[in-house]
């Protein structure tokens, strides 16, 4: 159960990271339609704090996407760079669908665990150093167990929290 939960959390982490990246690339794809308009918005905005809201209004993108677009280096604002980045969208969508499928199907999680364990076994495999004994031989040494004397006692619990056993002879 612990390993299943670890794999599930790892897959969920990867899923959220890919969703975030896809979200940013969707915003970049909207900018691709009119790169000159984006440059004009950035250039004509007087205050730096107003660049992101102006990009949001100009292209209908959210704040995170606008910050991503605003942080792109000037040399990367060209059609080739943006097309290369947006070509990852389809691959990301396929990866996200696969990760969602893994989270929904426990059998796929178990297959991942099996695959990881076989890789570990291949990498760190060593012969067993100890020997397993299924039928333990009985000792024939005739050593008797210590016999505990059986006699009556009285047990007292003191104020300090100690237990004292006193035989009846001492109690007199």
XYZ file of N, CA and C in Angstrom:
516
model
N 0.829 -1.192 0.000
C 0.000 0.000 0.000
C 0.873 1.256 0.000
N 1.991 1.202 0.751
C 2.886 2.361 0.809
C 3.498 2.623 -0.564
N 3.938 1.576 -1.236
C 4.564 1.738 -2.545
C 3.552 2.236 -3.565
N 2.332 1.724 -3.494
C 1.267 2.182 -4.402
C 1.022 3.672 -4.195
N 0.971 4.095 -2.941
C 0.739 5.512 -2.647
C 1.908 6.372 -3.139
N 3.142 5.870 -3.012
C 4.310 6.616 -3.508
C 4.236 6.797 -5.021
N 3.905 5.727 -5.728
C 3.815 5.813 -7.190
C 2.688 6.761 -7.581
N 1.563 6.665 -6.879
C 0.420 7.537 -7.183
C 0.790 9.010 -6.976
N 1.486 9.316 -5.881
C 1.884 10.705 -5.630
C 2.896 11.189 -6.667
N 3.816 10.319 -7.069
C 4.810 10.700 -8.073
C 4.141 10.989 -9.413
N 3.195 10.134 -9.794
C 2.480 10.329 -11.060
C 1.647 11.601 -10.991
N 1.020 11.851 -9.847
C 0.209 13.066 -9.689
C 1.089 14.313 -9.788
N 2.284 14.261 -9.201
C 3.216 15.387 -9.275
C 3.597 15.660 -10.725
N 3.954 14.588 -11.460
C 4.304 14.754 -12.876
C 3.126 15.312 -13.668
N 1.928 14.844 -13.340
C 0.721 15.300 -14.036
C 0.512 16.797 -13.829
N 0.649 17.283 -12.596
C 0.440 18.715 -12.350
C 1.507 19.558 -13.037
N 2.761 19.080 -13.053
C 3.823 19.827 -13.731
C 3.537 19.932 -15.231
N 3.102 18.840 -15.827
C 2.823 18.854 -17.274
C 1.595 19.700 -17.578
N 0.602 19.694 -16.686
C -0.571 20.546 -16.895
C -0.181 22.022 -16.851
N 0.692 22.364 -15.898
C 1.152 23.755 -15.805
C 1.904 24.172 -17.069
N 2.773 23.301 -17.556
C 3.537 23.614 -18.765
C 2.604 23.743 -19.970
N 1.610 22.859 -20.059
C 0.644 22.923 -21.156
C -0.124 24.236 -21.112
N -0.488 24.666 -19.894
C -1.212 25.924 -19.725
C -0.385 27.097 -20.257
N 0.917 27.103 -19.933
C 1.789 28.182 -20.416
C 1.926 28.143 -21.933
N 2.064 26.939 -22.488
C 2.240 26.830 -23.940
C 0.962 27.206 -24.691
N -0.200 26.979 -24.084
C -1.459 27.412 -24.724
C -1.491 28.939 -24.824
N -1.003 29.608 -23.775
C -0.920 31.072 -23.826
C 0.062 31.535 -24.885
N 1.179 30.831 -25.004
C 2.170 31.171 -26.020
C 1.610 30.956 -27.421
N 0.769 29.948 -27.560
C 0.149 29.672 -28.855
C -0.795 30.810 -29.261
N -1.472 31.400 -28.287
C -2.349 32.534 -28.593
C -1.538 33.736 -29.059
N -0.354 33.903 -28.482
C 0.522 35.010 -28.858
C 1.041 34.809 -30.287
N 1.208 33.555 -30.696
C 1.737 33.237 -32.017
C 0.920 33.877 -33.131
N -0.379 34.028 -32.896
C -1.252 34.588 -33.929
C -0.839 36.010 -34.310
N -0.350 36.765 -33.328
C 0.032 38.144 -33.621
C 1.207 38.554 -32.726
N 2.401 38.172 -33.128
C 3.610 38.481 -32.351
C 3.860 39.983 -32.305
N 3.610 40.654 -33.425
C 3.848 42.102 -33.483
C 2.963 42.853 -32.498
N 1.736 42.383 -32.338
C 0.830 43.026 -31.386
C 1.368 42.876 -29.965
N 1.918 41.700 -29.625
C 2.479 41.482 -28.285
C 3.673 42.395 -28.042
N 4.538 42.507 -29.038
C 5.711 43.384 -28.898
C 5.260 44.835 -28.755
N 4.253 45.218 -29.517
C 3.743 46.592 -29.449
C 3.143 46.882 -28.070
N 2.405 45.926 -27.514
C 1.816 46.115 -26.175
C 2.919 46.298 -25.152
N 3.953 45.437 -25.225
C 5.056 45.527 -24.254
C 5.816 46.841 -24.421
N 6.051 47.243 -25.656
C 6.828 48.447 -25.925
C 6.060 49.722 -25.538
N 4.773 49.778 -25.829
C 3.994 51.006 -25.609
C 3.464 51.153 -24.186
N 3.639 50.152 -23.346
C 3.188 50.266 -21.963
C 4.219 51.074 -21.187
N 3.728 52.143 -20.516
C 4.644 53.043 -19.827
C 5.163 52.449 -18.527
N 4.280 51.876 -17.706
C 4.682 51.319 -16.420
C 4.912 49.818 -16.556
N 5.954 49.344 -15.906
C 6.266 47.916 -15.973
C 5.162 47.068 -15.347
N 4.524 47.591 -14.315
C 3.467 46.836 -13.637
C 2.212 46.685 -14.492
N 2.067 47.480 -15.550
C 0.885 47.396 -16.400
C 1.078 46.485 -17.618
N 2.286 45.963 -17.822
C 2.548 45.115 -18.992
C 1.682 43.857 -18.946
N 1.662 43.201 -17.800
C 0.924 41.935 -17.683
C -0.582 42.149 -17.849
N -1.192 43.150 -17.170
C -2.628 43.370 -17.410
C -2.949 43.721 -18.865
N -2.062 44.481 -19.516
C -2.303 44.833 -20.923
C -2.227 43.606 -21.824
N -1.271 42.720 -21.562
C -1.196 41.472 -22.328
C -2.436 40.608 -22.082
N -2.907 40.589 -20.840
C -4.102 39.800 -20.508
C -5.308 40.310 -21.291
N -5.457 41.638 -21.343
C -6.601 42.208 -22.075
C -6.431 42.061 -23.582
N -5.210 42.222 -24.070
C -4.965 42.189 -25.507
C -5.169 40.812 -26.131
N -4.852 39.738 -25.383
C -4.921 38.399 -25.966
C -5.917 37.470 -25.280
N -6.516 37.900 -24.194
C -7.468 37.044 -23.486
C -6.796 35.873 -22.783
N -5.628 36.112 -22.215
C -4.916 35.069 -21.480
C -4.926 35.418 -20.008
N -4.612 34.445 -19.149
C -4.629 34.735 -17.713
C -3.268 35.274 -17.249
N -3.175 35.570 -15.960
C -2.004 36.254 -15.416
C -0.736 35.414 -15.546
N -0.830 34.115 -15.273
C 0.348 33.241 -15.335
C 0.897 33.188 -16.761
N 0.004 33.049 -17.732
C 0.425 33.008 -19.129
C 1.031 34.341 -19.553
N 0.428 35.442 -19.096
C 0.942 36.769 -19.451
C 2.332 36.987 -18.860
N 2.562 36.538 -17.632
C 3.892 36.664 -17.034
C 4.912 35.846 -17.816
N 4.511 34.651 -18.248
C 5.418 33.808 -19.032
C 5.794 34.484 -20.350
N 4.808 35.053 -21.017
C 5.063 35.732 -22.297
C 5.923 36.967 -22.067
N 5.671 37.694 -21.001
C 6.423 38.916 -20.730
C 7.885 38.610 -20.382
N 8.166 37.416 -19.859
C 9.522 37.054 -19.453
C 10.349 36.443 -20.585
N 9.752 36.217 -21.752
C 10.502 35.648 -22.870
C 11.559 36.650 -23.315
N 12.767 36.155 -23.569
C 13.850 37.032 -24.023
C 13.512 37.574 -25.406
N 14.001 38.730 -25.688
C 13.711 39.396 -26.958
C 14.191 38.578 -28.159
N 15.340 37.919 -28.010
C 15.844 37.114 -29.133
C 14.995 35.873 -29.381
N 14.183 35.472 -28.390
C 13.332 34.291 -28.560
C 11.939 34.635 -29.081
N 11.652 35.916 -29.230
C 10.332 36.286 -29.751
C 10.405 36.273 -31.272
N 10.385 35.077 -31.822
C 10.291 34.922 -33.269
C 9.422 33.700 -33.550
N 8.969 33.608 -34.769
C 8.015 32.561 -35.135
C 8.611 31.159 -34.952
N 9.881 30.998 -35.266
C 10.511 29.676 -35.160
C 10.521 29.179 -33.720
N 10.941 30.043 -32.777
C 10.990 29.664 -31.363
C 9.606 29.302 -30.862
N 8.634 30.134 -31.187
C 7.272 29.896 -30.694
C 6.697 28.627 -31.309
N 6.938 28.381 -32.595
C 6.443 27.148 -33.225
C 7.104 25.915 -32.614
N 8.393 26.026 -32.315
C 9.095 24.900 -31.702
C 8.514 24.596 -30.318
N 8.247 25.638 -29.553
C 7.688 25.457 -28.207
C 6.256 24.924 -28.263
N 5.465 25.426 -29.205
C 4.073 24.980 -29.276
C 3.949 23.596 -29.896
N 4.999 23.099 -30.559
C 4.932 21.735 -31.089
C 4.922 20.712 -29.959
N 5.316 21.120 -28.768
C 5.302 20.235 -27.602
C 3.893 20.033 -27.060
N 2.937 20.844 -27.472
C 1.578 20.790 -26.921
C 0.952 19.417 -27.127
N 1.048 18.884 -28.330
C 0.418 17.596 -28.618
C 1.045 16.482 -27.773
N 2.370 16.503 -27.651
C 3.048 15.492 -26.836
C 2.637 15.621 -25.370
N 2.538 16.855 -24.877
C 2.115 17.071 -23.498
C 0.690 16.573 -23.271
N -0.205 16.822 -24.220
C -1.580 16.356 -24.080
C -1.636 14.832 -24.027
N -0.823 14.158 -24.843
C -0.773 12.697 -24.804
C -0.222 12.198 -23.472
N 0.829 12.860 -22.972
C 1.409 12.472 -21.684
C 0.416 12.669 -20.546
N -0.317 13.771 -20.571
C -1.311 14.043 -19.528
C -2.405 12.986 -19.550
N -2.869 12.620 -20.737
C -3.902 11.582 -20.838
C -3.375 10.256 -20.295
N -2.114 9.929 -20.583
C -1.522 8.689 -20.090
C -1.399 8.705 -18.568
N -0.953 9.830 -18.006
C -0.816 9.925 -16.549
C -2.163 9.843 -15.845
N -3.194 10.453 -16.434
C -4.543 10.337 -15.854
C -5.011 8.890 -15.878
N -4.692 8.188 -16.963
C -5.066 6.780 -17.081
C -4.360 5.943 -16.013
N -3.097 6.252 -15.753
C -2.356 5.535 -14.710
C -3.010 5.754 -13.349
N -3.403 6.992 -13.058
C -4.029 7.277 -11.760
C -5.372 6.573 -11.599
N -6.089 6.383 -12.702
C -7.419 5.779 -12.624
C -7.364 4.259 -12.532
N -6.287 3.631 -13.007
C -6.233 2.167 -13.060
C -5.153 1.631 -12.113
N -5.565 0.979 -11.030
C -4.591 0.405 -10.083
C -3.699 -0.664 -10.723
N -4.197 -1.347 -11.759
C -3.391 -2.377 -12.417
C -2.149 -1.757 -13.069
N -2.292 -0.564 -13.639
C -1.127 0.100 -14.252
C -0.120 0.537 -13.199
N -0.617 0.941 -12.024
C 0.290 1.306 -10.932
C 1.080 0.076 -10.501
N 0.401 -1.066 -10.390
C 1.092 -2.304 -10.011
C 2.114 -2.708 -11.072
N 1.807 -2.491 -12.348
C 2.777 -2.803 -13.405
C 4.018 -1.924 -13.275
N 3.826 -0.654 -12.928
C 4.969 0.249 -12.725
C 5.826 -0.252 -11.568
N 5.182 -0.672 -10.479
C 5.922 -1.174 -9.318
C 6.703 -2.429 -9.693
N 6.070 -3.339 -10.432
C 6.741 -4.572 -10.851
C 7.951 -4.246 -11.720
N 7.774 -3.309 -12.637
C 8.878 -2.920 -13.532
C 10.035 -2.325 -12.736
N 9.729 -1.456 -11.775
C 10.776 -0.839 -10.969
C 11.502 -1.879 -10.124
N 10.754 -2.824 -9.550
C 11.388 -3.842 -8.718
C 12.269 -4.788 -9.536
N 11.854 -5.114 -10.762
C 12.713 -5.964 -11.597
C 13.980 -5.224 -12.000
N 13.876 -3.907 -12.245
C 15.077 -3.121 -12.553
C 16.035 -3.089 -11.368
N 15.493 -2.944 -10.162
C 16.325 -2.948 -8.958
C 16.966 -4.321 -8.782
N 16.192 -5.387 -9.034
C 16.738 -6.740 -8.895
C 17.860 -6.978 -9.897
N 17.715 -6.469 -11.120
C 18.775 -6.630 -12.115
C 20.026 -5.842 -11.722
N 19.816 -4.659 -11.185
C 20.944 -3.791 -10.881
C 21.702 -4.248 -9.632
N 20.994 -4.676 -8.601
C 21.628 -4.979 -7.321
C 21.581 -6.457 -6.940
N 21.294 -7.342 -7.884
C 21.136 -8.764 -7.561
C 22.440 -9.352 -7.041
N 22.355 -10.110 -5.925
C 23.468 -10.832 -5.338
C 22.939 -12.161 -4.837
N 23.784 -13.170 -4.811
C 23.305 -14.436 -4.254
C 23.059 -14.299 -2.757
N 22.183 -15.136 -2.242
C 21.828 -15.093 -0.825
C 23.026 -15.451 0.039
N 23.257 -14.697 1.078
C 24.404 -14.931 1.952
C 24.060 -15.808 3.142
N 22.799 -15.892 3.461
C 22.404 -16.716 4.597
C 21.661 -17.943 4.097
N 21.484 -18.885 4.996
C 20.823 -20.126 4.623
C 19.516 -20.217 5.389
N 18.473 -20.630 4.702
C 17.167 -20.748 5.347
C 16.982 -22.192 5.793
N 16.672 -22.374 7.053
C 16.399 -23.703 7.602
C 14.909 -23.803 7.872
N 14.274 -24.725 7.204
C 12.834 -24.872 7.390
C 12.514 -25.805 8.554
N 13.236 -26.915 8.676
C 13.029 -27.841 9.786
C 14.230 -27.730 10.708
N 14.020 -27.136 11.852
C 15.110 -26.977 12.803
C 15.369 -28.311 13.492
N 16.614 -28.745 13.537
C 16.916 -30.003 14.244
C 16.768 -29.795 15.751
N 16.210 -30.808 16.420
C 16.049 -30.711 17.875
C 17.379 -30.979 18.542
N 17.631 -30.247 19.587
C 18.877 -30.434 20.312
C 18.740 -31.661 21.196
N 19.732 -32.497 21.126
C 19.698 -33.732 21.898
C 20.621 -33.661 23.094
N 21.004 -32.475 23.488
C 22.005 -32.342 24.539
C 21.453 -32.639 25.923
N 20.215 -32.880 26.066
C 19.649 -33.291 27.343
C 19.681 -32.205 28.403
N 19.959 -30.982 28.025
C 19.985 -29.895 29.004
C 18.552 -29.574 29.385
N 18.304 -29.713 30.680
C 16.956 -29.441 31.165
C 16.769 -27.943 31.339
N 15.549 -27.529 31.160
C 15.251 -26.124 31.378
C 15.332 -25.835 32.864
N 15.657 -24.609 33.189
C 15.717 -24.213 34.590
C 14.341 -24.343 35.199
N 14.300 -24.954 36.305
C 13.005 -25.077 36.980
C 12.850 -23.902 37.923
N 11.728 -23.308 37.848
C 11.430 -22.163 38.694
C 10.707 -22.692 39.924
N 11.238 -22.375 41.099
C 10.589 -22.909 42.309
C 9.183 -22.336 42.460
N 8.295 -23.190 42.911
C 6.901 -22.801 43.073
C 6.607 -22.729 44.560
N 6.467 -21.523 45.106
C 6.141 -21.342 46.513
C 5.235 -20.130 46.636
N 4.440 -20.081 47.719
C 3.497 -18.965 47.880
C 4.229 -17.679 48.265
N 3.762 -16.557 47.705
C 4.306 -15.255 48.041
C 3.169 -14.260 48.171
N 3.449 -13.165 48.828
C 2.513 -12.044 48.917
C 3.186 -10.871 48.211
N 2.464 -10.216 47.314
C 3.017 -9.108 46.546
C 2.449 -7.804 47.084
N 3.341 -6.846 47.364
C 2.938 -5.526 47.851
C 3.337 -4.465 46.832
N 2.519 -3.442 46.729
C 2.814 -2.282 45.887
C 3.061 -1.124 46.836
N 4.295 -0.595 46.868
C 4.645 0.449 47.824
C 4.199 1.823 47.333
N 4.251 2.803 48.240
C 3.882 4.174 47.875
C 4.805 4.745 46.806
N 6.040 4.315 46.785
C 7.017 4.810 45.820
C 6.861 4.160 44.457
N 5.976 3.181 44.321
C 5.723 2.557 43.029
C 6.505 1.275 42.800
N 7.037 0.667 43.868
C 7.773 -0.581 43.709
C 6.879 -1.766 44.013
N 7.186 -2.891 43.370
C 6.517 -4.153 43.695
C 7.468 -4.977 44.550
N 6.967 -5.523 45.668
C 7.802 -6.351 46.537
C 7.080 -7.666 46.760
N 7.857 -8.748 46.614
C 7.266 -10.048 46.908
C 7.888 -10.554 48.206
N 7.052 -11.001 49.060
C 7.514 -11.448 50.385
C 6.918 -12.831 50.644
N 7.784 -13.816 50.982
C 7.245 -15.137 51.322
C 6.510 -15.093 52.662
N 5.624 -16.026 52.888
C 4.814 -15.986 54.119
C 5.672 -16.067 55.391
N 6.831 -16.717 55.367
C 7.673 -16.812 56.558
C 8.189 -15.451 56.990
N 8.587 -14.615 56.014
C 9.098 -13.291 56.321
C 7.972 -12.363 56.738
N 6.769 -12.667 56.305
C 5.636 -11.791 56.586
C 5.243 -11.844 58.060
N 5.539 -12.957 58.741
C 5.215 -13.074 60.149
C 5.936 -12.032 60.926
